[in-house]
Coordinates of C-alpha atoms in Angstrom, one line a residue:
X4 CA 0.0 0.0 0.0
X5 CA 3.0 2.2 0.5
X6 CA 4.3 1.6 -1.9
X7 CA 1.3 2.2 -4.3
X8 CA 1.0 5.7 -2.6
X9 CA 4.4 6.9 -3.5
X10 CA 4.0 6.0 -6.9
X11 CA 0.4 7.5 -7.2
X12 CA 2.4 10.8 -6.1
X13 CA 5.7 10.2 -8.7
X14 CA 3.2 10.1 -11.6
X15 CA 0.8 13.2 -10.4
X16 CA 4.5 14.9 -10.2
X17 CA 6.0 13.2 -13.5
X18 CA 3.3 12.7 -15.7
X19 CA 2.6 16.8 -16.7
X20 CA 6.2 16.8 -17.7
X21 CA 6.5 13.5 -20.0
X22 CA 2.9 14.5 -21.4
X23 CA 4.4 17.5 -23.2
X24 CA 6.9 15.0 -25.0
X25 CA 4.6 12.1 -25.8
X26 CA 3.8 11.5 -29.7
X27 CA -0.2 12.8 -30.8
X28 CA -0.3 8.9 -32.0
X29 CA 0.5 7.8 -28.7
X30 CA -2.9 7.0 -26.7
X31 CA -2.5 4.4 -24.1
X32 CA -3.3 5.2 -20.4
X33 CA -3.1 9.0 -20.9
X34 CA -5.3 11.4 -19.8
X35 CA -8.0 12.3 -22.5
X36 CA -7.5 10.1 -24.6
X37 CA -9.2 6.4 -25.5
X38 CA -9.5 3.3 -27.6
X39 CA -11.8 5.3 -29.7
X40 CA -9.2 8.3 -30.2
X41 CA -6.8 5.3 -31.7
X42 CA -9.1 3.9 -33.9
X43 CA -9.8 7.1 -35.4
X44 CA -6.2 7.6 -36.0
X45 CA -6.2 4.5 -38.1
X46 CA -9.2 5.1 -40.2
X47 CA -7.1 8.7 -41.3
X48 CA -4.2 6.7 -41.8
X49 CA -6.6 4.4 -44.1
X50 CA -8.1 7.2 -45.7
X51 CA -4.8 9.0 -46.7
X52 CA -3.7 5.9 -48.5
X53 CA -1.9 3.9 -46.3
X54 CA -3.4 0.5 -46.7
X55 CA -0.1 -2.2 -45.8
X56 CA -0.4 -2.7 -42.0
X57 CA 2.1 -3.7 -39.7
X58 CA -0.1 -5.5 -37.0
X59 CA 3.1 -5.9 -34.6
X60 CA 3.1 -7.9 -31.0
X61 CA 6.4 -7.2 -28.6
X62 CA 7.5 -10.2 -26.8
X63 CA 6.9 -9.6 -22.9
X64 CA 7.7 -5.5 -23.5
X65 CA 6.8 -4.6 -19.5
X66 CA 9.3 -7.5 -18.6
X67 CA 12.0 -6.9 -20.6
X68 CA 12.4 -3.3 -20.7
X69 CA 16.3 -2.3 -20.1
X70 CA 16.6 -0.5 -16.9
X71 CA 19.7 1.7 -18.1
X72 CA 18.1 3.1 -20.9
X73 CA 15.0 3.9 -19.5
X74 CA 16.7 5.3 -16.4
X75 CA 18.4 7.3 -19.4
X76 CA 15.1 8.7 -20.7
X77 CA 13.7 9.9 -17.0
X78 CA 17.0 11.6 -16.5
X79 CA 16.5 13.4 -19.8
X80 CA 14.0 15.7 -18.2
X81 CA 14.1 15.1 -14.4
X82 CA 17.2 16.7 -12.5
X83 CA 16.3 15.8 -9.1
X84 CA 19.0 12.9 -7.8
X85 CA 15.8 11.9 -5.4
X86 CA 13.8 11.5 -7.9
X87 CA 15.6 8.9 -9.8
X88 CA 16.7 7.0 -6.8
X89 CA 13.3 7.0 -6.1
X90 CA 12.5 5.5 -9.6
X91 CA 15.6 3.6 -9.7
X92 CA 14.7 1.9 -6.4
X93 CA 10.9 0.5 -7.9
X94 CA 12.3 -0.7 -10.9
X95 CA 15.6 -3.0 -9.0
X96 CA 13.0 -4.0 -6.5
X97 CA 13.6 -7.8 -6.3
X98 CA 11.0 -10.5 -7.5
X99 CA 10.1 -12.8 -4.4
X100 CA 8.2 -16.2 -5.1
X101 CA 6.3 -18.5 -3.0
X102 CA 6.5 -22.4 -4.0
X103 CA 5.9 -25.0 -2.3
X104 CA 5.9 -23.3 1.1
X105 CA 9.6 -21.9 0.2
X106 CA 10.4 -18.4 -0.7
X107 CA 13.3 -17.2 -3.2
X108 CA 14.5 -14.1 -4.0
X109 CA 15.4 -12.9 -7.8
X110 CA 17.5 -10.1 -8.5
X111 CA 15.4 -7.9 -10.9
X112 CA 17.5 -6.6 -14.1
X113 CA 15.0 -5.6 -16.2
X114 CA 10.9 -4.7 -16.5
X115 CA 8.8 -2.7 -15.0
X116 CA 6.5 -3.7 -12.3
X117 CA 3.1 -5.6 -13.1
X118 CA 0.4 -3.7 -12.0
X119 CA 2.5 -0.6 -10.3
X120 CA 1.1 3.0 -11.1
X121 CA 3.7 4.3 -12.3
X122 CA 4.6 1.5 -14.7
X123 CA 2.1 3.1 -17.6
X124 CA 4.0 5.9 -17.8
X125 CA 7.5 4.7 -17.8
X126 CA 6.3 2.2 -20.5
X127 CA 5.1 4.9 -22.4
X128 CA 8.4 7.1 -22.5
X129 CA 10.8 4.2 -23.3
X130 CA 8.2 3.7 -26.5
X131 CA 8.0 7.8 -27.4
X132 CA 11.1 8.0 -29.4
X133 CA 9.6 5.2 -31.8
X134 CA 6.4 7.2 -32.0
X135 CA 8.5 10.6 -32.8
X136 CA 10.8 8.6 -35.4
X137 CA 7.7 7.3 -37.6
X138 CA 5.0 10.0 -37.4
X139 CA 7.4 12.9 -37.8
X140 CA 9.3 11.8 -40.5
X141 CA 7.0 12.3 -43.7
X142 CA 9.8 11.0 -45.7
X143 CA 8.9 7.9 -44.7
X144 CA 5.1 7.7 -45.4
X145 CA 3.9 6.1 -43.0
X146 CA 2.1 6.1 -39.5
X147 CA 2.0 4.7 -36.0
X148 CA -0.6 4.4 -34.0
X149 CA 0.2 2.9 -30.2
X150 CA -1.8 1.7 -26.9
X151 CA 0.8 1.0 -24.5
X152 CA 2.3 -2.3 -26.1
X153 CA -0.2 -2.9 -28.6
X154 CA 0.5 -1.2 -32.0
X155 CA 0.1 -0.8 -35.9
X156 CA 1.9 0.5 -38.0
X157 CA 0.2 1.5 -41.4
X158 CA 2.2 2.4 -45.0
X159 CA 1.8 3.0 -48.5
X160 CA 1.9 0.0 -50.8
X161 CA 5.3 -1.9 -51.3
X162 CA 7.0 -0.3 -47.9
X163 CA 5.4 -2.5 -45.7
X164 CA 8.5 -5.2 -45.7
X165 CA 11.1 -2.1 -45.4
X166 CA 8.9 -1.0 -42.1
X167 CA 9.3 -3.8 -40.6
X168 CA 12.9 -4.4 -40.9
X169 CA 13.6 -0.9 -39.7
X170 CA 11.2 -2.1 -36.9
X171 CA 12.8 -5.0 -35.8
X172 CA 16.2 -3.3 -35.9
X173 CA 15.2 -0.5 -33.8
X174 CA 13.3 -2.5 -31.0
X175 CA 16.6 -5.0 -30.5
X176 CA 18.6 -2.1 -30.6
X177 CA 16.6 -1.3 -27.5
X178 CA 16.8 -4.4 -25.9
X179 CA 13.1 -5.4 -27.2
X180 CA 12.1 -8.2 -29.2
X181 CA 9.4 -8.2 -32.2
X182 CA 7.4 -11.8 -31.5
X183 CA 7.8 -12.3 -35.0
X184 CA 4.9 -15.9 -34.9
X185 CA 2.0 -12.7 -33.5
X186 CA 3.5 -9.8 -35.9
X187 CA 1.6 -10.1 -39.6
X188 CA 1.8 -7.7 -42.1
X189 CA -1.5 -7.3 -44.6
X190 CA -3.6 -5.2 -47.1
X191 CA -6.1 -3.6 -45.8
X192 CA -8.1 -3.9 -48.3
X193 CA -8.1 -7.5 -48.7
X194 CA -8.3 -8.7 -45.0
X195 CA -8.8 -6.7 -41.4
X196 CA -6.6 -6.9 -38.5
X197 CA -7.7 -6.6 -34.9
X198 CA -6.8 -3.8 -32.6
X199 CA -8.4 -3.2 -29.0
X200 CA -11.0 -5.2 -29.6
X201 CA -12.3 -4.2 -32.9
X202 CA -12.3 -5.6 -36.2
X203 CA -10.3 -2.8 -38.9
X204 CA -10.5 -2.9 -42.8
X205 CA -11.6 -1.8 -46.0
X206 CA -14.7 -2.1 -47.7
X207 CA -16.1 -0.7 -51.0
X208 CA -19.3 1.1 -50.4
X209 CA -22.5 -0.2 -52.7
X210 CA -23.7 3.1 -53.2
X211 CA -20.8 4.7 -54.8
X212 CA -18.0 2.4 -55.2
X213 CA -15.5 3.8 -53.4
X214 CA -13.4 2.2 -50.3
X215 CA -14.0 3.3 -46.5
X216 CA -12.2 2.2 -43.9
X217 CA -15.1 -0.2 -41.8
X218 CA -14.8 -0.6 -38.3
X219 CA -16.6 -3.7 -35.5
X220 CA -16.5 -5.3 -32.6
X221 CA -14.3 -8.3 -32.9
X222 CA -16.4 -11.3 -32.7
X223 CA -14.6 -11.9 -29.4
X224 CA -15.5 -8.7 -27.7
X225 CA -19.6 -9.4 -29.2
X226 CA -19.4 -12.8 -27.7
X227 CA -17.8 -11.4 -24.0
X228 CA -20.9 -9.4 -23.8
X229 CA -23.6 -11.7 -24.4
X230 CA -22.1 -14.3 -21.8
X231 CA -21.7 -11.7 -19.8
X232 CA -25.7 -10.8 -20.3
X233 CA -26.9 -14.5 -20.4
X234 CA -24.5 -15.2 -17.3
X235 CA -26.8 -12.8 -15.2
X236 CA -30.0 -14.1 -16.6
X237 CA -29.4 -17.6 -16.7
X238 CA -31.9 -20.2 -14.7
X239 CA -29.8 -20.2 -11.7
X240 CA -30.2 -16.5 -10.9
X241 CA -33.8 -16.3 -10.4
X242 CA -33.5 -15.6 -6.9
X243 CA -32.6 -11.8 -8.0
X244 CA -35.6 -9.4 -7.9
X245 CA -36.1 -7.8 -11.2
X246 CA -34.5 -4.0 -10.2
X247 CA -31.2 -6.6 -8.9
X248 CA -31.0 -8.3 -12.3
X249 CA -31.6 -4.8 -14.5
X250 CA -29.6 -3.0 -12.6
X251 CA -26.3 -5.8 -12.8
X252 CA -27.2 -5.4 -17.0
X253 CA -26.9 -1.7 -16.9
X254 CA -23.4 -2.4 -15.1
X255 CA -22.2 -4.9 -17.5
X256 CA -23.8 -3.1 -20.7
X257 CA -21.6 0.3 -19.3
X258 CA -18.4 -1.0 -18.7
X259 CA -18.5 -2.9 -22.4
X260 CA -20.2 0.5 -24.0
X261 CA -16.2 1.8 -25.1
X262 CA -16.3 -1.2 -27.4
X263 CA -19.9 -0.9 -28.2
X264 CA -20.7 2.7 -28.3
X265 CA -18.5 3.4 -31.7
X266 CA -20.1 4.8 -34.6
X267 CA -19.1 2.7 -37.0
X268 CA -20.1 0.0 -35.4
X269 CA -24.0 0.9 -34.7
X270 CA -25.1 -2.1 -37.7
X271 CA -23.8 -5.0 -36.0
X272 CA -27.4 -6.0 -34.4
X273 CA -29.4 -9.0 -35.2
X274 CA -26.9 -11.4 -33.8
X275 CA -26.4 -9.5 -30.7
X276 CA -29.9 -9.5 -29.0
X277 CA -30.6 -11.0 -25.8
X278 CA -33.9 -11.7 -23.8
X279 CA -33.5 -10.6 -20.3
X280 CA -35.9 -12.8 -19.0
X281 CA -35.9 -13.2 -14.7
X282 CA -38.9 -14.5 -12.9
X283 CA -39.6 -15.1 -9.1
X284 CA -40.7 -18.9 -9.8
X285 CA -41.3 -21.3 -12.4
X286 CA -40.2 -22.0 -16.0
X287 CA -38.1 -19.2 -17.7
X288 CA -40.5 -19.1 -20.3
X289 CA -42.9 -16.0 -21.6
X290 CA -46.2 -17.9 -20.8
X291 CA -45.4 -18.7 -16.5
X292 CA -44.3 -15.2 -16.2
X293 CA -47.2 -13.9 -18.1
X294 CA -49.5 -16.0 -15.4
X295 CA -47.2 -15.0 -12.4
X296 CA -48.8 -13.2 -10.3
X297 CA -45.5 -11.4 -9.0
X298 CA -43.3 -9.0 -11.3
X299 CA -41.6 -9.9 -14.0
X300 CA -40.0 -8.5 -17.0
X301 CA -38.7 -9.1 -20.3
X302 CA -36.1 -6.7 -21.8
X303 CA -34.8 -7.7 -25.5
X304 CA -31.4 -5.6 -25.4
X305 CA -30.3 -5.1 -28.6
X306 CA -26.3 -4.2 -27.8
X307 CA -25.0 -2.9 -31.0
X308 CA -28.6 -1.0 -32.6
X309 CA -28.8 0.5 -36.3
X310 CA -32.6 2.0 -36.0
X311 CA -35.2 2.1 -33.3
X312 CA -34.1 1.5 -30.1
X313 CA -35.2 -1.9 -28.3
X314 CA -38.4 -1.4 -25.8
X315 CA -38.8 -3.2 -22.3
X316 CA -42.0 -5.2 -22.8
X317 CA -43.8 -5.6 -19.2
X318 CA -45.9 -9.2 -19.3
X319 CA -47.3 -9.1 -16.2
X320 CA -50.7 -6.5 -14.8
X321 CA -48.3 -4.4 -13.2
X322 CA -44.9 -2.5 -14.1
X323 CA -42.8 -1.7 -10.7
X324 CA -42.4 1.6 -10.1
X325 CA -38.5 1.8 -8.9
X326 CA -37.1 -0.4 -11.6
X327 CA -34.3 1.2 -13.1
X328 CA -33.8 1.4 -17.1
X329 CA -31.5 -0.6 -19.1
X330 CA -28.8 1.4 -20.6
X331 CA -27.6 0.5 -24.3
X332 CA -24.8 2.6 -26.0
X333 CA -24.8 5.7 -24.0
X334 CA -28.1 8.0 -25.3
X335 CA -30.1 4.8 -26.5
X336 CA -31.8 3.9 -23.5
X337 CA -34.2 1.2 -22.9
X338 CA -37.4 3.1 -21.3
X339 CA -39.4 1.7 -18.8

């Protein structure tokens, strides 16, 4: 817990003054800026031409980052020798394991720490001179969009094998490794890629013929949410009232909205709806709750919805009074 606090304080201290250096492309775990920020980056990238991607995977980057250099980079722009010791202190801190009922200690050369608060940002400078030497060189034609580890790097056709190379070579140069089985390069506008969560390509529009760059939930991130949905409504939770079992929806439909709220993604419906169907007894089915004479509801949630919102149809003679609404994608709520 101490430990936590000190670092919560280095990066309220540290993070103004690295946040005037950090690349425009650059979007992971900074303030005001999101998933949906990056994706827009890509789409201009797409638009400007720059259909060869560089989906590229780093092997174990928080683990393996050289302490030197990064130690190099913080000194770059903070004077204070307490400072660094500070730093410099968090990052040798040694690794201790449990096994078996035995304890070892493990020197720790390299890495930042798992899950420490000031790990994001270090992680972030020791990547900004990467994001500086793509994005500002035009000469190059190309651009680099990053979250934290996760990036893509996007080219005009025929430079996408150069890119990489130069990749590669600059990341070993820095003591980083390209996991070269993960990293694929690809047109755009004959397959997608995924990035933080959503499915990326190029389509030709039906209308006019032209190509846009399209935009989806991964199939992964659709099929998260319904378990998540059908988890909460599933037989064994009818013990819930029906304000408990909305309310837990709203909470899961929230927290998955940054995947599911993006414009470009508002046609992705029919296989996404769910029947929110909890009942104080009997079968799960329309017709007992329909003869219950408790409360019950049935909310069809359409997650990702193109045209009319969904409706919460109430079965049953009365509708309680101090049951909550549904939420779906931000504005499009489910009245009831």
């Amino acid at each position: 817990m101490k430990d936590r606090v000190v670092q919560t304080a280095l990066v309220l201290l540290l993070q103004p003054i690295f946040e005037a250096d950090f690349n425009e492309n650059s979007f992971g775990y900074r303030p005001g800026r999101s998933a949906h920020q990056a994706v827009d980056a890509i789409k201009k990238a797409l638009l400007q031409g720059k259909h060869e991607v560089i989906d590229a995977d780093l092997s174990a980057y928080f683990d393996t980052i050289p302490h030197a250099g990064l130690l190099r980079l913080v000194a770059g722009r903070v004077s204070d020798g307490a400072i660094l010791g500070l730093i410099k202190r968090f990052l040798r801190a040694p690794i201790v394991e449990e096994k078996d009922g035995k304890r070892t200690v493990k020197p720790n050369r390299s890495g930042v720490p798992q899950g420490g608060s000031l790990s994001p940002l270090l992680a972030n400078l020791y990547l900004n001179g990467l994001d500086h030497g793509v994005n500002n060189q035009r000469s190059l034609g190309a651009t680099l969009v990053r979250y934290a580890d996760d990036m893509v790097l996007l080219c005009f056709p025929r430079r996408g094998a150069e890119m990489r190379q130069r990749l590669k070579c600059y990341l070993e140069r820095r003591g980083l490794q390209l996991n070269e089985a993960k990293t694929r390069m690809l047109d755009a506008n004959r397959e997608s890629f995924r990035f933080l969560g959503f499915e990326i390509g190029m389509k030709v529009s039906p209308n006019t013929g032209g190509s846009f760059p399209y935009v989806e939930p991964s199939r992964k991130s659709q099929q998260k949410l319904r378990d998540a949905v059908r988890n909460e409504t599933a037989y064994y939770q009818r013990w819930r009232s029906c304000t408990e079992t909305v309310t837990r929806i709203n909470r899961i439909v929230h927290d998955r909205n940054a995947i599911a709220a993006y414009s470009a993604a508002l046609w992705v419906v029919s296989s996404t709806k769910m029947i929110i169907f909890p009942a104080y007894r009997g079968s799960w089915g329309f017709k007992n709750c329909r003869n219950s004479p408790r409360v019950g509801v049935v909310a069809t949630v359409t997650c990702w919805a193109r045209r009319k919102p969904s409706s919460v149809r109430f079965p049953c003679r009365s509708k309680p009074s101090n049951l909550p609404s549904v939420a779906v994608l931000g504005s499009w709520t489910l009245s009831l």
